[in-house]
Tab-separated table of C-alpha atoms in Angstrom:
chain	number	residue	atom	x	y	z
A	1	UNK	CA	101.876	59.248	178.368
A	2	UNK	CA	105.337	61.452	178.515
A	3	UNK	CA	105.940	64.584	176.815
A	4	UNK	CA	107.165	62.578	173.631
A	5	UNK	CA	104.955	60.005	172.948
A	6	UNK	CA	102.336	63.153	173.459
A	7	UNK	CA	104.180	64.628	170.363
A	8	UNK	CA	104.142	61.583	168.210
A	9	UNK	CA	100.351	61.084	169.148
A	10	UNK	CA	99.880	64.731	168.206
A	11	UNK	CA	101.718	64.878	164.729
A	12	UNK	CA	99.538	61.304	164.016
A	13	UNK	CA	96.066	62.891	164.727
A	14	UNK	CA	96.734	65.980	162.614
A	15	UNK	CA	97.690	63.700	159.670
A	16	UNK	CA	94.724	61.755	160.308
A	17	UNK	CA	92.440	64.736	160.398
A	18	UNK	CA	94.113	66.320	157.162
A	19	UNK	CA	94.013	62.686	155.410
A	20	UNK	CA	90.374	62.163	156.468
A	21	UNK	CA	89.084	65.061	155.932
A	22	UNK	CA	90.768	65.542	151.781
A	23	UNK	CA	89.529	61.981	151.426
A	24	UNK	CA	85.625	61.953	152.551
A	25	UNK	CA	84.954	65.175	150.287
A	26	UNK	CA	84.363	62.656	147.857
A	27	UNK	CA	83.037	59.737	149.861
A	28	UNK	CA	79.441	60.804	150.366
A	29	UNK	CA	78.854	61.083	146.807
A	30	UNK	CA	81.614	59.625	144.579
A	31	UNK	CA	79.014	57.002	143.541
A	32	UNK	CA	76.582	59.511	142.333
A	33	UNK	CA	79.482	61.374	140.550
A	34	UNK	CA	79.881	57.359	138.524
A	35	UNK	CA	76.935	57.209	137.735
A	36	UNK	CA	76.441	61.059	136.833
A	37	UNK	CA	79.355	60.260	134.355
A	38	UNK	CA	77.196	57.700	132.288
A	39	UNK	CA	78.143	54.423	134.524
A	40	UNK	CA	75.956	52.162	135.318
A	41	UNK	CA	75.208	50.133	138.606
A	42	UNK	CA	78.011	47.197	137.717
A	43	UNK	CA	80.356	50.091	135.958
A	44	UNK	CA	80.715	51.898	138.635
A	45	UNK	CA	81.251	49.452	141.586
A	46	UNK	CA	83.713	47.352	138.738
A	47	UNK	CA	85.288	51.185	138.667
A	48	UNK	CA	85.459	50.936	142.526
A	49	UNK	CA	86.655	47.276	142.594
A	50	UNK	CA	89.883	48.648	140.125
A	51	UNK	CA	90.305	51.533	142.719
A	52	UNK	CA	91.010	48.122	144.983
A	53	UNK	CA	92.688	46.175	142.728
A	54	UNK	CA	95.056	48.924	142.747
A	55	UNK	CA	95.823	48.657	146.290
A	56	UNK	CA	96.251	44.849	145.963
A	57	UNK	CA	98.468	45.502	143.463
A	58	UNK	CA	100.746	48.430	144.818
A	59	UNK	CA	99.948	48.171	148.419
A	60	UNK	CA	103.225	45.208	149.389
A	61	UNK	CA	105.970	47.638	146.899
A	62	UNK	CA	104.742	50.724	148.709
A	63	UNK	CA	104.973	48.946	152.096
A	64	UNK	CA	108.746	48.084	150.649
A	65	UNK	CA	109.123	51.881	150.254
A	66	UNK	CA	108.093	52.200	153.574
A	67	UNK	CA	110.431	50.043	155.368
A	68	UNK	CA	113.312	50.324	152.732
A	69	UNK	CA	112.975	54.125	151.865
A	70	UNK	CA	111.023	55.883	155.154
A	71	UNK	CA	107.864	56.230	156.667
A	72	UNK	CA	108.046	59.597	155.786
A	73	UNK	CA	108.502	59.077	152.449
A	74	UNK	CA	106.022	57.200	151.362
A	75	UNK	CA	103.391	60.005	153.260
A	76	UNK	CA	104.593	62.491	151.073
A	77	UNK	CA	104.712	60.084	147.728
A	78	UNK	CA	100.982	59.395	149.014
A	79	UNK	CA	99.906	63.071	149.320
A	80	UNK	CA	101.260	64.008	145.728
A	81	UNK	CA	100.205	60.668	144.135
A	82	UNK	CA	96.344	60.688	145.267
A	83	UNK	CA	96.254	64.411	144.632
A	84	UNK	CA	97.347	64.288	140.758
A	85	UNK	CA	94.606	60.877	140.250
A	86	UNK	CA	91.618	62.794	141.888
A	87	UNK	CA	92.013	65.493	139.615
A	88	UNK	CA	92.362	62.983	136.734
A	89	UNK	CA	89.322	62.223	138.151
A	90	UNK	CA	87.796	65.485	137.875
A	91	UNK	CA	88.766	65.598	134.290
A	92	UNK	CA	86.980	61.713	133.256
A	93	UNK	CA	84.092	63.383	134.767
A	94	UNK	CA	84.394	66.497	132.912
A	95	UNK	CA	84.912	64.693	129.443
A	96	UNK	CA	81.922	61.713	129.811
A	97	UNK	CA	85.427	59.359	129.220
A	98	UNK	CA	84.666	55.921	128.766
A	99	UNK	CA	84.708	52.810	131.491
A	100	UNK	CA	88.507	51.600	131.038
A	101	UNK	CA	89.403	54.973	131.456
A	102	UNK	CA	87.676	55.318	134.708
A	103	UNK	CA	89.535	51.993	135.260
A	104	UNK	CA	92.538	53.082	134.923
A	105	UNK	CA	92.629	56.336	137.112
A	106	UNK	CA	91.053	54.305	139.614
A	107	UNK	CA	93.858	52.022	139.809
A	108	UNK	CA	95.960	54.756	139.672
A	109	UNK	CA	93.873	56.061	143.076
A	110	UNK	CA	94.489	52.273	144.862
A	111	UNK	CA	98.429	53.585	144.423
A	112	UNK	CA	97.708	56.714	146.297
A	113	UNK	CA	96.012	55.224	149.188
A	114	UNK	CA	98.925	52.285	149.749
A	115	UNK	CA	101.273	54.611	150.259
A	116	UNK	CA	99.468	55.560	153.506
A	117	UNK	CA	98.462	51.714	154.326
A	118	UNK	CA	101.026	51.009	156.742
A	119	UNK	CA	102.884	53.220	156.557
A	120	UNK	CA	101.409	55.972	158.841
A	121	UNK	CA	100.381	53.333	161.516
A	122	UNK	CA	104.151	51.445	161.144
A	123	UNK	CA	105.571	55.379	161.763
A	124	UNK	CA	103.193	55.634	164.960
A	125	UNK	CA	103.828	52.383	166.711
A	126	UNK	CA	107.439	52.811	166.371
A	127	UNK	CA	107.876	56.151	167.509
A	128	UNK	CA	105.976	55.351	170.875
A	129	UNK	CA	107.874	52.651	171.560
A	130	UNK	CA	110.776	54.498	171.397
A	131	UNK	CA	109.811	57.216	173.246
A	132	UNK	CA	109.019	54.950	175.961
A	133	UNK	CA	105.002	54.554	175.818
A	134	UNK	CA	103.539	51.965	177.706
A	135	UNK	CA	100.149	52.173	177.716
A	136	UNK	CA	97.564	50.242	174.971
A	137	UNK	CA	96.895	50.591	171.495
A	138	UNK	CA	93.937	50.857	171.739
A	139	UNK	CA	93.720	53.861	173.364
A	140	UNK	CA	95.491	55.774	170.806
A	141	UNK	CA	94.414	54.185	168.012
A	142	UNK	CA	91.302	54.427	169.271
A	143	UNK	CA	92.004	58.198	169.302
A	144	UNK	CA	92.904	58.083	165.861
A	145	UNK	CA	90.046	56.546	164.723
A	146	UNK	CA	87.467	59.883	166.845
A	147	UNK	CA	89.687	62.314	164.966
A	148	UNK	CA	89.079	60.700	161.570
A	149	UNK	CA	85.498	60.374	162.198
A	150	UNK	CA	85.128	63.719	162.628
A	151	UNK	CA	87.030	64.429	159.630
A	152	UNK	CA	84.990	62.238	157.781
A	153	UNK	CA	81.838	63.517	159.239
A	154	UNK	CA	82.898	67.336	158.412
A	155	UNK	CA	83.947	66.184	155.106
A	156	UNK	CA	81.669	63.810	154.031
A	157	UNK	CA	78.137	66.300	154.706
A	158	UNK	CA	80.079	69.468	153.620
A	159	UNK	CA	81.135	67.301	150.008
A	160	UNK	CA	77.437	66.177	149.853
A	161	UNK	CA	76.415	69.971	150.845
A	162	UNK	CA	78.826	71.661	147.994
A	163	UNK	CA	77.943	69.401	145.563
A	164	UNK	CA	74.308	70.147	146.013
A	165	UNK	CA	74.823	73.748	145.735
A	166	UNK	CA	77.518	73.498	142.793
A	167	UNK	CA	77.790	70.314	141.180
A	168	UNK	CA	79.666	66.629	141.271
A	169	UNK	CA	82.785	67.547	140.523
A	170	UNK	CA	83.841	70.420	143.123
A	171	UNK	CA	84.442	68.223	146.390
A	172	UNK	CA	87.291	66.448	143.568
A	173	UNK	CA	88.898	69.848	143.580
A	174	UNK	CA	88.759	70.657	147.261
A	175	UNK	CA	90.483	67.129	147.321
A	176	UNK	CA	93.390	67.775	145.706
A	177	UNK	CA	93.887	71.306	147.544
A	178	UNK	CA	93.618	69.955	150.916
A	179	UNK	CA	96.064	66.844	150.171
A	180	UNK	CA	98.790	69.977	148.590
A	181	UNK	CA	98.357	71.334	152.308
A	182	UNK	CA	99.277	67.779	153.710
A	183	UNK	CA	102.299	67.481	152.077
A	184	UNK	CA	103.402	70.759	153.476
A	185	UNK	CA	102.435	69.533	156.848
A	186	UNK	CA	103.973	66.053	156.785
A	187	UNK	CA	107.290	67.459	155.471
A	188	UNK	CA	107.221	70.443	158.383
A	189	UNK	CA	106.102	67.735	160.905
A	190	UNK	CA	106.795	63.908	160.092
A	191	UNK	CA	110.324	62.320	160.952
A	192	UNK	CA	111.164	58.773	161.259
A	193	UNK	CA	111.677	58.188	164.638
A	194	UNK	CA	112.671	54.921	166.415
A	195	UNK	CA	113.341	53.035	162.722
A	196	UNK	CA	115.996	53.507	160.681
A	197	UNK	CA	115.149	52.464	157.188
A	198	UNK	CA	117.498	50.194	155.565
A	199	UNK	CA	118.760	50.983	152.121
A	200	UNK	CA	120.778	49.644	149.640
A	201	UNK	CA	122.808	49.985	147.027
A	202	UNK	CA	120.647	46.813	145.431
A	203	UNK	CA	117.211	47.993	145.754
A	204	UNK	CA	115.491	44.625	143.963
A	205	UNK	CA	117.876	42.688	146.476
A	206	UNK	CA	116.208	44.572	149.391
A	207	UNK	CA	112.748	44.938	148.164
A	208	UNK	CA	113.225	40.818	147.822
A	209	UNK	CA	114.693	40.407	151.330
A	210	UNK	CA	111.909	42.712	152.916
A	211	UNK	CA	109.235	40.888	151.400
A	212	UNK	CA	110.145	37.550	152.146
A	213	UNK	CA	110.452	38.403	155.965
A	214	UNK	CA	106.999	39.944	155.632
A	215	UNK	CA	105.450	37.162	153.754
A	216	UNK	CA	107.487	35.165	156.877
A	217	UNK	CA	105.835	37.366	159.719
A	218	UNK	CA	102.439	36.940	157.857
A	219	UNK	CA	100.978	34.457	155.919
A	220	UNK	CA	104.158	32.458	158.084
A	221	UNK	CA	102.291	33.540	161.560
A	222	UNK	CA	99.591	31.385	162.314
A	223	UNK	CA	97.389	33.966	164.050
A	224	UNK	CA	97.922	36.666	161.952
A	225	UNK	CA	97.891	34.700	158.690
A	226	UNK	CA	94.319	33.690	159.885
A	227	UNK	CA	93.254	37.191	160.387
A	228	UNK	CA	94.516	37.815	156.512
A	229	UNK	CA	92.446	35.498	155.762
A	230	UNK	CA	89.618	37.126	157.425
A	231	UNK	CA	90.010	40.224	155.984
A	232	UNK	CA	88.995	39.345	152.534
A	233	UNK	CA	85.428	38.919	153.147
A	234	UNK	CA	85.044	41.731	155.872
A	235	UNK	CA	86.924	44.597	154.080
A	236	UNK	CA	85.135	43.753	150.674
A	237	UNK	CA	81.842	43.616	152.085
A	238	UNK	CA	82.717	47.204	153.632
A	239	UNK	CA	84.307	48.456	150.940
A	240	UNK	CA	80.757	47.315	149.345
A	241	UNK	CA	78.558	49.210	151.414
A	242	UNK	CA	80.074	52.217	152.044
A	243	UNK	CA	79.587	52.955	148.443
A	244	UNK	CA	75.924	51.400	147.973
A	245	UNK	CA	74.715	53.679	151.359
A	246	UNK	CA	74.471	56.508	148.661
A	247	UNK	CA	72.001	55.361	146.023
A	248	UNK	CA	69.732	52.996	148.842
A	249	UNK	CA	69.421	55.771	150.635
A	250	UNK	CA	68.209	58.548	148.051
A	251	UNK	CA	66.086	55.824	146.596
A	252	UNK	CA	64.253	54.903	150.271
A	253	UNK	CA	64.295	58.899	150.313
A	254	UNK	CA	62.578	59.188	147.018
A	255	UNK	CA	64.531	61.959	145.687
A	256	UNK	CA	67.483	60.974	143.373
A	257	UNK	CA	69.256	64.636	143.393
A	258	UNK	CA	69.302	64.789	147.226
A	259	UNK	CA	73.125	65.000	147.335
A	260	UNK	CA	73.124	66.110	150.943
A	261	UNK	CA	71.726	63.049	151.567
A	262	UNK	CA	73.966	60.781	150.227
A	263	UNK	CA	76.480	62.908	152.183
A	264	UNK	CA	74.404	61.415	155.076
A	265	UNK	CA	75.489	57.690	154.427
A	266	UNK	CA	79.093	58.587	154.847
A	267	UNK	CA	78.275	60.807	157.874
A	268	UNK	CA	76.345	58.007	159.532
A	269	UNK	CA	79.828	55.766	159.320
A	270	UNK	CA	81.917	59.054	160.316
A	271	UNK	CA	79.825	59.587	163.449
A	272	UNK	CA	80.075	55.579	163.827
A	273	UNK	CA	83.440	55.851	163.604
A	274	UNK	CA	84.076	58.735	166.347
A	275	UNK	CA	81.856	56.149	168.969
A	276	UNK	CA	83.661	53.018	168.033
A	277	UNK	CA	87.120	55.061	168.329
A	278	UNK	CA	85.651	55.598	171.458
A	279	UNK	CA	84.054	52.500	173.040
A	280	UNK	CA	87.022	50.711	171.840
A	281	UNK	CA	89.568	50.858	174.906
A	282	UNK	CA	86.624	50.471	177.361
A	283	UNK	CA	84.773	47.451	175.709
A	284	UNK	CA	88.820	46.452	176.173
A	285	UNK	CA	89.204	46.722	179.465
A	286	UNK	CA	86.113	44.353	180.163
A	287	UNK	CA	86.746	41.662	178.070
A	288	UNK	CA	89.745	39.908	178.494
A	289	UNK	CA	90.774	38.780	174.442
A	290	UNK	CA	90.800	40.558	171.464
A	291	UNK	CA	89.170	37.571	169.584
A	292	UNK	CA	86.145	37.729	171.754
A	293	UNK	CA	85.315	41.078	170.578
A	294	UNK	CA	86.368	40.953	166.811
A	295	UNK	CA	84.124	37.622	166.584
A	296	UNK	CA	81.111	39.701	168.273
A	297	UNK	CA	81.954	42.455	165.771
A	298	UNK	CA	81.787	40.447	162.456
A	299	UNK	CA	79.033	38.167	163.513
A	300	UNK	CA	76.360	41.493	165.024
A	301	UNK	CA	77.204	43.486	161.967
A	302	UNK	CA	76.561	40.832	159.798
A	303	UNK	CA	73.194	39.903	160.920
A	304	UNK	CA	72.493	43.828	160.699
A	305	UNK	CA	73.338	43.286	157.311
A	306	UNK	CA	70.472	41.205	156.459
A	307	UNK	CA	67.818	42.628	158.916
A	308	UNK	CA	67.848	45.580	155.594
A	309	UNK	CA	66.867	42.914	153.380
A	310	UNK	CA	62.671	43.541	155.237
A	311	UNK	CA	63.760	47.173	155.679
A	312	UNK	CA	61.577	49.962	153.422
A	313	UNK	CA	61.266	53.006	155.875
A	314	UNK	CA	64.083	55.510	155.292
A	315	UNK	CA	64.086	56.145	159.145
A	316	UNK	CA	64.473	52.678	160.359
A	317	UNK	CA	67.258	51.921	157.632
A	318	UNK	CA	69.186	54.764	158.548
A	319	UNK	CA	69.241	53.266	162.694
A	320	UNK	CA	69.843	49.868	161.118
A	321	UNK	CA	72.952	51.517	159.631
A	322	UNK	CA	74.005	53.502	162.584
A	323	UNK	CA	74.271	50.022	164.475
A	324	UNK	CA	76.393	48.223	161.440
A	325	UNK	CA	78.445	50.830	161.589
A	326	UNK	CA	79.513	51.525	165.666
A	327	UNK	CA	79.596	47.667	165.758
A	328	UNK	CA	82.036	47.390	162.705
A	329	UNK	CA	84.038	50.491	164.117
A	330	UNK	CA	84.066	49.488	166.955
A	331	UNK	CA	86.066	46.331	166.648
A	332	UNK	CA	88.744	48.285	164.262
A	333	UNK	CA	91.227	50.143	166.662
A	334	UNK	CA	91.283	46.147	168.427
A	335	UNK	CA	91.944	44.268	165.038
A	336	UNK	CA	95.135	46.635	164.841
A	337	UNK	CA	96.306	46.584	168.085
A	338	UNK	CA	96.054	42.954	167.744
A	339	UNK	CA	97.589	42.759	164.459
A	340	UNK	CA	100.803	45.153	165.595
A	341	UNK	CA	101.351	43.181	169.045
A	342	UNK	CA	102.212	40.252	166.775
A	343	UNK	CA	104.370	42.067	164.233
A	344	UNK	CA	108.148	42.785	164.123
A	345	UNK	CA	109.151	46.672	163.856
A	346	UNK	CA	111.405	46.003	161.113
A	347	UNK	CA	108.897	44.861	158.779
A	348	UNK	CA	105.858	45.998	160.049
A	349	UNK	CA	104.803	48.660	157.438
A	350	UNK	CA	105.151	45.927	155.192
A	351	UNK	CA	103.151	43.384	156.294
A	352	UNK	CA	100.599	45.695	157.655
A	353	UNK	CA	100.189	46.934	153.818
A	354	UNK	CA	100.154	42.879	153.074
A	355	UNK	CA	97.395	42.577	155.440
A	356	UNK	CA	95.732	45.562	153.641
A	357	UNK	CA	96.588	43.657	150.217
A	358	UNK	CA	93.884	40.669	151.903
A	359	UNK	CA	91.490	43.049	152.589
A	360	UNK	CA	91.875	44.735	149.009
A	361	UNK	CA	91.617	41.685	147.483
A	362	UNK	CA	88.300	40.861	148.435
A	363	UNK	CA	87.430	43.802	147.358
A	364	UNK	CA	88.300	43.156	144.480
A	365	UNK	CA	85.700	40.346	143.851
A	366	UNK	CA	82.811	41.325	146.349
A	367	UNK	CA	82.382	44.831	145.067
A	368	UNK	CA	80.981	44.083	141.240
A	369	UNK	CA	79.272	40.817	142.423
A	370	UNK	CA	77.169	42.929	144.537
A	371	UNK	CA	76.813	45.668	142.966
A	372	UNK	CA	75.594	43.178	140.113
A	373	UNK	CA	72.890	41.666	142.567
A	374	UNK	CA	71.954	45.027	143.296
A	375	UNK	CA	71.339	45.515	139.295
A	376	UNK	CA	69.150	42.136	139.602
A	377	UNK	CA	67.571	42.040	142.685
A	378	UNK	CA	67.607	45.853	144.227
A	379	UNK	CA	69.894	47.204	146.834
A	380	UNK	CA	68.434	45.685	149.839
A	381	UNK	CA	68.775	42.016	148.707
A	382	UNK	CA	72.552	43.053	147.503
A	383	UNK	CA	73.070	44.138	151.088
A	384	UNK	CA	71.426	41.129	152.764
A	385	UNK	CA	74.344	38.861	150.385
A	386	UNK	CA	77.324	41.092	151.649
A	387	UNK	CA	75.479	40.127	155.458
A	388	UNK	CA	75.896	36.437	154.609
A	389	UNK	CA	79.406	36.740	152.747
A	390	UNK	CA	80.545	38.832	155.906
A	391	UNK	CA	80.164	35.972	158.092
A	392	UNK	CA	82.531	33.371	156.293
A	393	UNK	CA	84.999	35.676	158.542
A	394	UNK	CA	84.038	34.272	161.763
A	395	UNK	CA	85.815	30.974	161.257
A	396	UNK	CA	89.511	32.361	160.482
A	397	UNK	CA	89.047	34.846	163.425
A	398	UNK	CA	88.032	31.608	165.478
A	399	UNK	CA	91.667	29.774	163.835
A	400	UNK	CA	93.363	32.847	165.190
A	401	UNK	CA	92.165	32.701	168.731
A	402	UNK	CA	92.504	29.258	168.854
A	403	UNK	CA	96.687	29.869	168.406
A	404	UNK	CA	96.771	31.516	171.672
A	405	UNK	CA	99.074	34.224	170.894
A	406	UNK	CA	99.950	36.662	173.602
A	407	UNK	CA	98.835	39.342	171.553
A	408	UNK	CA	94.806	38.101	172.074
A	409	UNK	CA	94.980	39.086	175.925
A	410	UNK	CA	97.540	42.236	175.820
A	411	UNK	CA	96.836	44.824	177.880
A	412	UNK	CA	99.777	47.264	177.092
A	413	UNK	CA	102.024	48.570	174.051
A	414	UNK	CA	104.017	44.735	173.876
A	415	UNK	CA	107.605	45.371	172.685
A	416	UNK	CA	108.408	45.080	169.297
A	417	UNK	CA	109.191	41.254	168.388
C-alpha cells in the first residue's frame, strides 16, 4: 500500500470509528428504550421495521446524491440528518408519544443512515483505485469492519453502562453530540477523489439517467442481481436479531433492568465483528471463490439460529451467539468485495445503496413477523423462524456462483468496469 492509498484508508477508518461509535450508543438498548416508552413487543420491532422502510425508501435518491452531487456530500447530509432524528427521538421518549409518531421519526432515521449506504464505501473504492492500490478488498474492508467493531463494542457496553447509571434516554444525547463532531471531521478530512460527480442543470433528468444505469448494473447483472436477491432474507433476519439479543437475553438473565446487559448483546456482535473483520482476508486466501464462503456463512449461521430454539442457560446462549455472529461477520467484508469487483465506478454508490434497498426491504417484512412470533411463541422459537427464513438465501447465492463472474475468484482490487 503507497503513501496515498494509506491516506484514503486512514480518513475511511476514522469515519468508521466516529460513525460506529455515535451509532451503537443506542444499539445495546434502543429496544428497551421502545418498550420503556409504552411499546409493545410488535410496536416496537413494526417501529424498527419503519426505521427500514425508510432506508428502502430513501436509500436509491441518496445513492443519486451520491453519484450526482458527491460522496462527500451526502456524509455530511448523513451526519446532520441522523443527528436532528435521534434527538427527535429523545423527545418521543420524553413525551410517552404515540406509535405513528415513533413511526415517523423512525423513517425519518432510515434517511439518515442511506446517506452513508454507499456512499462512504463508493468514496473508498474509488479513491484507491486512483491512487494506484492493488491489493484486495478484503483486506481493507476487512480493516474497516475491526475498527467498527471496536466502536461498536466501546459504544454499545458504555450506552448500556450510562443508561444503567442515568436512564434510557442519555446514550440518544451522546448520539447526536458525537455525529456534530463527525461532520466537523468529514468536512476537515473527506474529498472526492478519483470521481468526479456529474451534475446538471436538469437534476430529475440526471437522477433518471443515474438510476436507470444502476438498475442496469444491478438487477441487469446476473450475479449481482442474485445476490440482491439474497439480501432480503439475510439482512432482515439480522436486522431481526440484533434487536431481539436485548430482551432474550435479560429474560434468560432474569433481571429485566439489567441494562448493562443488554449492552452485552450488541457487544457480543461488536467483538464478532472485530474477528470476522479479521479472519476475513485469511479465510480468503484459502479458499479460492467468494461464493464458497458466503454459502458457508448463511447456511452455519442459520443452523445456529435454530440450535437457540433448545437453548435455556444464559451461558450457553450467549456462545451460541458469539458463533452466529463471527460466522455472519465473517462473510461481510467478502460479500462487498464481491459486490464492488462487479460494479462500475460511475454508478457504484448507487447501486450499492440499491443493494442496501434489498436488504432493507426484507427488513421491512421479517422484523414485525418475528417480533410477532416472539409475542406468540417466546423469543427463542422467533429466533429458530429467522434460522429457517435465513436459509431461503442459499439458493440465490448458489444462482450467483453459478454465473461465473470473475469477481467470485478475485484476488486483487479489479479495475473499475
Amino acid at each position: 500500500m503507497n503513501a496515498a492509498a494509506r491516506k484514503i484508508q486512514s480518513t475511511y477508518l476514522i469515519l468508521t470509528l466516529g460513525n460506529t461509535l455515535a451509532a451503537s450508543f443506542i444499539w445495546g438498548i434502543n429496544t428497551l428504550f421502545l418498550l420503556d416508552a409504552g411499546l409493545n413487543n410488535f410496536e416496537a420491532f413494526a417501529a424498527n421495521a419503519f426505521f427500514t422502510a425508510g432506508m428502502v425508501l430513501f436509500e436509491v435518491p441518496t445513492g443519486v446524491v451520491a453519484d450526482s452531487w458527491g460522496r462527500r456530500v451526502s456524509f455530511l447530509l448523513g451526519t446532520v440528518t441522523l443527528a436532528g432524528s435521534t434527538y427527535l427521538y429523545y423527545l418521543l421518549w420524553q413525551l410517552s408519544a404515540p406509535f405513528w409518531w415513533w413511526a415517523a421519526v423512525s423513517a425519518l432515521l432510515g434517511l439518515g443512515f442511506t446517506f452513508f449506504s454507499g456512499a462512504v464505501e463508493a468514496w473508498l473504492v474509488d479513491a484507491l483505485h486512483f491512487s494506484g492500490y492493488e491489493g484486495g478488498l478484503e483486506a481493507v474492508l476487512g480493516r474497516g469492519q475491526i475498527v467498527s467493531g471496536i466502536a461498536m463494542l466501546a459504544g454499545s457496553v458504555a450506552g448500556g453502562v450510562i443508561a444503567q447509571a442515568t436512564n434510557l434516554g442519555v446514550p440518544f444525547l451522546l448520539r447526536v453530540a458525537v455525529l456534530v463532531a463527525m461532520f466537523v471531521v468529514a468536512f476537515v478530512l473527506m474529498h472526492d477523489v478519483g470521481f468526479t460527480p456529474e451534475r446538471s442543470a436538469h437534476p430529475l433528468q440526471a437522477t433518471r439517467a443515474v438510476l436507470k444505469a444502476s438498475v442496469d448494473g444491478g438487477l441487469g447483472n446476473p450475479p449481482v442481481r442474485f445476490m440482491m436477491l439474497a439480501a432480503p432474507f439475510t439482512e432482515g433476519v439480522g436486522f431481526y436479531v440484533f434487536y431481539a439479543l436485548q430482551p432474550y437475553l435479560l429474560q434468560l438473565f432474569g433481571d429485566p433492568r439489567a441494562y448493562a446487559v443488554a449492552g452485552l448483546a450488541a457487544a457480543i456482535v461488536a467483538a464478532a465483528e472485530i474477528v470476522g473483520g479479521w479472519l476475513a482476508p485469511v479465510v480468503r486466501k484459502q479458499v479460492r471463490r467468494r461464493t464458497t464462503i458466503l454459502i458457508a456463512s448463511t447456511v452455519t449461521s442459520s443452523v445456529v439460529l435454530m440450535v437457540l430454539l433448545a437453548t435455556h442457560s444464559f451461558w450457553l446462549a450467549l456462545v451460541l451467539l458469539v458463533v452466529w455472529a463471527v460466522v455472519a461477520s465473517a462473510g461481510t467484508p467478502v460479500r462487498q468485495a464481491y459486490l464492488n469487483d462487479m460494479i462500475a465506478s460511475k454508478q457504484r454508490a448507487t447501486v450499492l445503496s440499491f443493494a442496501s434497498l434489498m436488504g432493507s426491504s426484507g427488513g421491512v417484512v421479517v422484523q414485525p413477523l418475528l417480533g410477532r412470533s416472539a409475542d406468540i411463541y417466546g423469543y427463542p422459537a422467533s429466533l429458530a423462524i429467522g434460522g429457517v427464513v435465513q436459509l431461503l438465501a442459499a439458493p440465490f447465492i448458489m444462482l450467483s456462483r453459478r454465473r461465473r463472474s470473475p469477481a467470485d475468484a478475485a484476488t486483487g482490487a479489479a479495475a473499475a468496469p
